[in-house]
């Protein structure tokens, strides 16, 4: 199994475990809120950070993990070259500002090659985004 497949499997396994834990307890919070608790949040961010380092090093797809708004500001110059073909810089900043205003950091930004798109996701969506990126890479490598 390739490293990509390992990441996709790891993301799926963690998501499934969280789902099973959440619904085995009679919690009164949503699954997204449950994924956002401190333990799950740290695990998701850890997997995402590891995946980001791997993908950014080996593929044209870029995946930025931004733990707080200041990380977005500090990495803007790195993000812009990949995002420029898909989105105006002003729009990129406006979206990040909205995440900041809603206290929705960390945020994860995927920049697909050849101007195919820029995707923002929050913690709850991050594991699914890993699987989507792996699928995208597999489809476009063939």
PDB file of C-alpha atoms in Angstrom:
ATOM      1  CA  UNK A   1       0.000   0.000   0.000  1.00  0.00           C
ATOM      2  CA  UNK A   2       1.354   3.400  -0.950  1.00  0.00           C
ATOM      3  CA  UNK A   3       1.836   6.195   1.556  1.00  0.00           C
ATOM      4  CA  UNK A   4      -1.147   7.949  -0.002  1.00  0.00           C
ATOM      5  CA  UNK A   5      -3.324   4.913   0.597  1.00  0.00           C
ATOM      6  CA  UNK A   6      -2.009   4.729   4.171  1.00  0.00           C
ATOM      7  CA  UNK A   7      -3.112   8.307   4.830  1.00  0.00           C
ATOM      8  CA  UNK A   8      -6.540   7.708   3.297  1.00  0.00           C
ATOM      9  CA  UNK A   9      -6.979   4.566   5.394  1.00  0.00           C
ATOM     10  CA  UNK A  10      -5.780   6.312   8.555  1.00  0.00           C
ATOM     11  CA  UNK A  11      -8.224   9.200   8.033  1.00  0.00           C
ATOM     12  CA  UNK A  12     -11.082   6.790   7.372  1.00  0.00           C
ATOM     13  CA  UNK A  13     -10.208   4.664  10.423  1.00  0.00           C
ATOM     14  CA  UNK A  14     -10.042   7.681  12.748  1.00  0.00           C
ATOM     15  CA  UNK A  15     -13.313   9.066  11.385  1.00  0.00           C
ATOM     16  CA  UNK A  16     -14.999   5.657  11.819  1.00  0.00           C
ATOM     17  CA  UNK A  17     -13.669   5.278  15.375  1.00  0.00           C
ATOM     18  CA  UNK A  18     -14.917   8.738  16.316  1.00  0.00           C
ATOM     19  CA  UNK A  19     -18.293   7.986  14.750  1.00  0.00           C
ATOM     20  CA  UNK A  20     -18.619   4.723  16.666  1.00  0.00           C
ATOM     21  CA  UNK A  21     -17.517   6.331  19.959  1.00  0.00           C
ATOM     22  CA  UNK A  22     -19.918   9.209  19.523  1.00  0.00           C
ATOM     23  CA  UNK A  23     -22.935   7.049  18.816  1.00  0.00           C
ATOM     24  CA  UNK A  24     -22.071   4.426  21.433  1.00  0.00           C
ATOM     25  CA  UNK A  25     -22.322   7.153  24.085  1.00  0.00           C
ATOM     26  CA  UNK A  26     -25.642   8.829  24.425  1.00  0.00           C
ATOM     27  CA  UNK A  27     -24.270  12.303  23.842  1.00  0.00           C
ATOM     28  CA  UNK A  28     -26.485  15.258  23.181  1.00  0.00           C
ATOM     29  CA  UNK A  29     -24.054  17.038  20.928  1.00  0.00           C
ATOM     30  CA  UNK A  30     -23.714  16.718  17.177  1.00  0.00           C
ATOM     31  CA  UNK A  31     -21.048  14.555  15.605  1.00  0.00           C
ATOM     32  CA  UNK A  32     -19.258  17.702  14.360  1.00  0.00           C
ATOM     33  CA  UNK A  33     -19.194  19.086  17.900  1.00  0.00           C
ATOM     34  CA  UNK A  34     -17.888  15.754  19.147  1.00  0.00           C
ATOM     35  CA  UNK A  35     -15.083  15.764  16.542  1.00  0.00           C
ATOM     36  CA  UNK A  36     -14.208  19.228  17.756  1.00  0.00           C
ATOM     37  CA  UNK A  37     -13.511  18.162  21.351  1.00  0.00           C
ATOM     38  CA  UNK A  38      -9.907  18.633  22.449  1.00  0.00           C
ATOM     39  CA  UNK A  39      -8.778  14.984  22.164  1.00  0.00           C
ATOM     40  CA  UNK A  40     -10.292  14.458  18.716  1.00  0.00           C
ATOM     41  CA  UNK A  41      -9.215  17.878  17.513  1.00  0.00           C
ATOM     42  CA  UNK A  42      -5.565  17.158  18.398  1.00  0.00           C
ATOM     43  CA  UNK A  43      -5.691  13.809  16.603  1.00  0.00           C
ATOM     44  CA  UNK A  44      -7.241  15.325  13.468  1.00  0.00           C
ATOM     45  CA  UNK A  45      -4.719  18.177  13.423  1.00  0.00           C
ATOM     46  CA  UNK A  46      -1.844  15.700  13.923  1.00  0.00           C
ATOM     47  CA  UNK A  47      -2.921  13.515  11.001  1.00  0.00           C
ATOM     48  CA  UNK A  48      -3.562  16.579   8.838  1.00  0.00           C
ATOM     49  CA  UNK A  49      -0.165  18.094   9.643  1.00  0.00           C
ATOM     50  CA  UNK A  50       1.611  14.828   8.829  1.00  0.00           C
ATOM     51  CA  UNK A  51      -0.385  14.475   5.603  1.00  0.00           C
ATOM     52  CA  UNK A  52       0.347  18.091   4.678  1.00  0.00           C
ATOM     53  CA  UNK A  53       4.106  17.591   4.999  1.00  0.00           C
ATOM     54  CA  UNK A  54       3.958  14.442   2.859  1.00  0.00           C
ATOM     55  CA  UNK A  55       1.736  15.863   0.121  1.00  0.00           C
ATOM     56  CA  UNK A  56       3.481  19.238  -0.080  1.00  0.00           C
ATOM     57  CA  UNK A  57       6.820  17.493  -0.520  1.00  0.00           C
ATOM     58  CA  UNK A  58       5.768  14.889  -3.092  1.00  0.00           C
ATOM     59  CA  UNK A  59       2.879  16.255  -5.169  1.00  0.00           C
ATOM     60  CA  UNK A  60       1.675  19.352  -6.973  1.00  0.00           C
ATOM     61  CA  UNK A  61      -1.335  19.531  -4.667  1.00  0.00           C
ATOM     62  CA  UNK A  62      -0.629  21.750  -1.668  1.00  0.00           C
ATOM     63  CA  UNK A  63      -2.313  21.330   1.696  1.00  0.00           C
ATOM     64  CA  UNK A  64      -1.809  24.061   4.265  1.00  0.00           C
ATOM     65  CA  UNK A  65      -2.577  23.524   7.950  1.00  0.00           C
ATOM     66  CA  UNK A  66      -3.233  26.867   9.620  1.00  0.00           C
ATOM     67  CA  UNK A  67      -3.713  26.568  13.363  1.00  0.00           C
ATOM     68  CA  UNK A  68      -4.583  30.217  13.876  1.00  0.00           C
ATOM     69  CA  UNK A  69      -5.177  33.322  11.834  1.00  0.00           C
ATOM     70  CA  UNK A  70      -1.607  34.520  12.347  1.00  0.00           C
ATOM     71  CA  UNK A  71      -0.459  31.304  10.576  1.00  0.00           C
ATOM     72  CA  UNK A  72      -2.563  32.340   7.590  1.00  0.00           C
ATOM     73  CA  UNK A  73      -0.976  35.789   7.588  1.00  0.00           C
ATOM     74  CA  UNK A  74       2.523  34.330   7.983  1.00  0.00           C
ATOM     75  CA  UNK A  75       1.995  31.797   5.163  1.00  0.00           C
ATOM     76  CA  UNK A  76       0.087  34.003   2.748  1.00  0.00           C
ATOM     77  CA  UNK A  77       3.108  34.405   0.470  1.00  0.00           C
ATOM     78  CA  UNK A  78       3.437  30.611   0.286  1.00  0.00           C
ATOM     79  CA  UNK A  79      -0.268  30.097  -0.400  1.00  0.00           C
ATOM     80  CA  UNK A  80      -0.683  32.813  -3.033  1.00  0.00           C
ATOM     81  CA  UNK A  81       1.387  31.188  -5.831  1.00  0.00           C
ATOM     82  CA  UNK A  82      -0.773  28.057  -5.647  1.00  0.00           C
ATOM     83  CA  UNK A  83      -4.084  29.829  -5.171  1.00  0.00           C
ATOM     84  CA  UNK A  84      -3.628  32.668  -7.663  1.00  0.00           C
ATOM     85  CA  UNK A  85      -4.961  30.708 -10.678  1.00  0.00           C
ATOM     86  CA  UNK A  86      -8.199  29.861  -8.861  1.00  0.00           C
ATOM     87  CA  UNK A  87      -9.107  32.781  -6.644  1.00  0.00           C
ATOM     88  CA  UNK A  88      -8.343  36.459  -6.315  1.00  0.00           C
ATOM     89  CA  UNK A  89      -6.095  37.211  -3.373  1.00  0.00           C
ATOM     90  CA  UNK A  90      -8.716  39.573  -1.947  1.00  0.00           C
ATOM     91  CA  UNK A  91     -11.271  36.722  -1.976  1.00  0.00           C
ATOM     92  CA  UNK A  92      -8.772  34.349  -0.354  1.00  0.00           C
ATOM     93  CA  UNK A  93      -8.206  36.853   2.453  1.00  0.00           C
ATOM     94  CA  UNK A  94     -11.946  37.509   2.796  1.00  0.00           C
ATOM     95  CA  UNK A  95     -12.673  33.783   3.251  1.00  0.00           C
ATOM     96  CA  UNK A  96      -9.894  33.430   5.829  1.00  0.00           C
ATOM     97  CA  UNK A  97     -11.225  36.520   7.626  1.00  0.00           C
ATOM     98  CA  UNK A  98     -14.694  34.905   7.809  1.00  0.00           C
ATOM     99  CA  UNK A  99     -13.209  31.755   9.346  1.00  0.00           C
ATOM    100  CA  UNK A 100     -11.356  33.974  11.833  1.00  0.00           C
ATOM    101  CA  UNK A 101     -14.490  35.955  12.736  1.00  0.00           C
ATOM    102  CA  UNK A 102     -16.351  32.679  13.355  1.00  0.00           C
ATOM    103  CA  UNK A 103     -13.505  31.326  15.544  1.00  0.00           C
ATOM    104  CA  UNK A 104     -13.217  28.441  13.089  1.00  0.00           C
ATOM    105  CA  UNK A 105      -9.455  27.915  13.210  1.00  0.00           C
ATOM    106  CA  UNK A 106      -7.566  25.740  12.610  1.00  0.00           C
ATOM    107  CA  UNK A 107      -8.426  25.862   8.963  1.00  0.00           C
ATOM    108  CA  UNK A 108      -7.011  23.747   6.175  1.00  0.00           C
ATOM    109  CA  UNK A 109      -6.510  25.043   2.654  1.00  0.00           C
ATOM    110  CA  UNK A 110      -6.095  22.741  -0.320  1.00  0.00           C
ATOM    111  CA  UNK A 111      -4.656  24.240  -3.493  1.00  0.00           C
ATOM    112  CA  UNK A 112      -5.054  21.994  -6.501  1.00  0.00           C
ATOM    113  CA  UNK A 113      -2.567  22.244  -9.373  1.00  0.00           C
ATOM    114  CA  UNK A 114      -3.305  23.941 -12.701  1.00  0.00           C
ATOM    115  CA  UNK A 115      -5.823  26.297 -11.133  1.00  0.00           C
ATOM    116  CA  UNK A 116      -8.345  23.543 -10.454  1.00  0.00           C
ATOM    117  CA  UNK A 117      -9.428  25.075  -7.177  1.00  0.00           C
ATOM    118  CA  UNK A 118      -8.827  26.256  -3.659  1.00  0.00           C
ATOM    119  CA  UNK A 119     -10.742  24.503  -0.917  1.00  0.00           C
ATOM    120  CA  UNK A 120     -11.099  25.677   2.688  1.00  0.00           C
ATOM    121  CA  UNK A 121     -12.140  23.144   5.336  1.00  0.00           C
ATOM    122  CA  UNK A 122     -12.393  23.248   9.101  1.00  0.00           C
ATOM    123  CA  UNK A 123     -11.429  20.610  11.674  1.00  0.00           C
ATOM    124  CA  UNK A 124     -14.654  18.645  11.262  1.00  0.00           C
ATOM    125  CA  UNK A 125     -14.149  18.326   7.500  1.00  0.00           C
ATOM    126  CA  UNK A 126     -10.410  17.698   7.513  1.00  0.00           C
ATOM    127  CA  UNK A 127     -10.367  13.879   7.527  1.00  0.00           C
ATOM    128  CA  UNK A 128     -12.763  13.788   4.585  1.00  0.00           C
ATOM    129  CA  UNK A 129     -10.582  16.280   2.748  1.00  0.00           C
ATOM    130  CA  UNK A 130      -7.561  13.984   3.143  1.00  0.00           C
ATOM    131  CA  UNK A 131      -9.509  11.213   1.414  1.00  0.00           C
ATOM    132  CA  UNK A 132     -10.623  13.626  -1.319  1.00  0.00           C
ATOM    133  CA  UNK A 133      -7.056  14.771  -1.953  1.00  0.00           C
ATOM    134  CA  UNK A 134      -5.820  11.181  -2.144  1.00  0.00           C
ATOM    135  CA  UNK A 135      -8.586  10.365  -4.657  1.00  0.00           C
ATOM    136  CA  UNK A 136      -7.738  13.492  -6.677  1.00  0.00           C
ATOM    137  CA  UNK A 137      -4.041  12.588  -6.810  1.00  0.00           C
ATOM    138  CA  UNK A 138      -4.785   8.979  -7.824  1.00  0.00           C
ATOM    139  CA  UNK A 139      -7.140  10.105 -10.597  1.00  0.00           C
ATOM    140  CA  UNK A 140      -4.692  12.635 -11.972  1.00  0.00           C
ATOM    141  CA  UNK A 141      -1.584  10.427 -11.757  1.00  0.00           C
ATOM    142  CA  UNK A 142      -3.015   7.790 -14.069  1.00  0.00           C
TER     143      UNK A 142
END
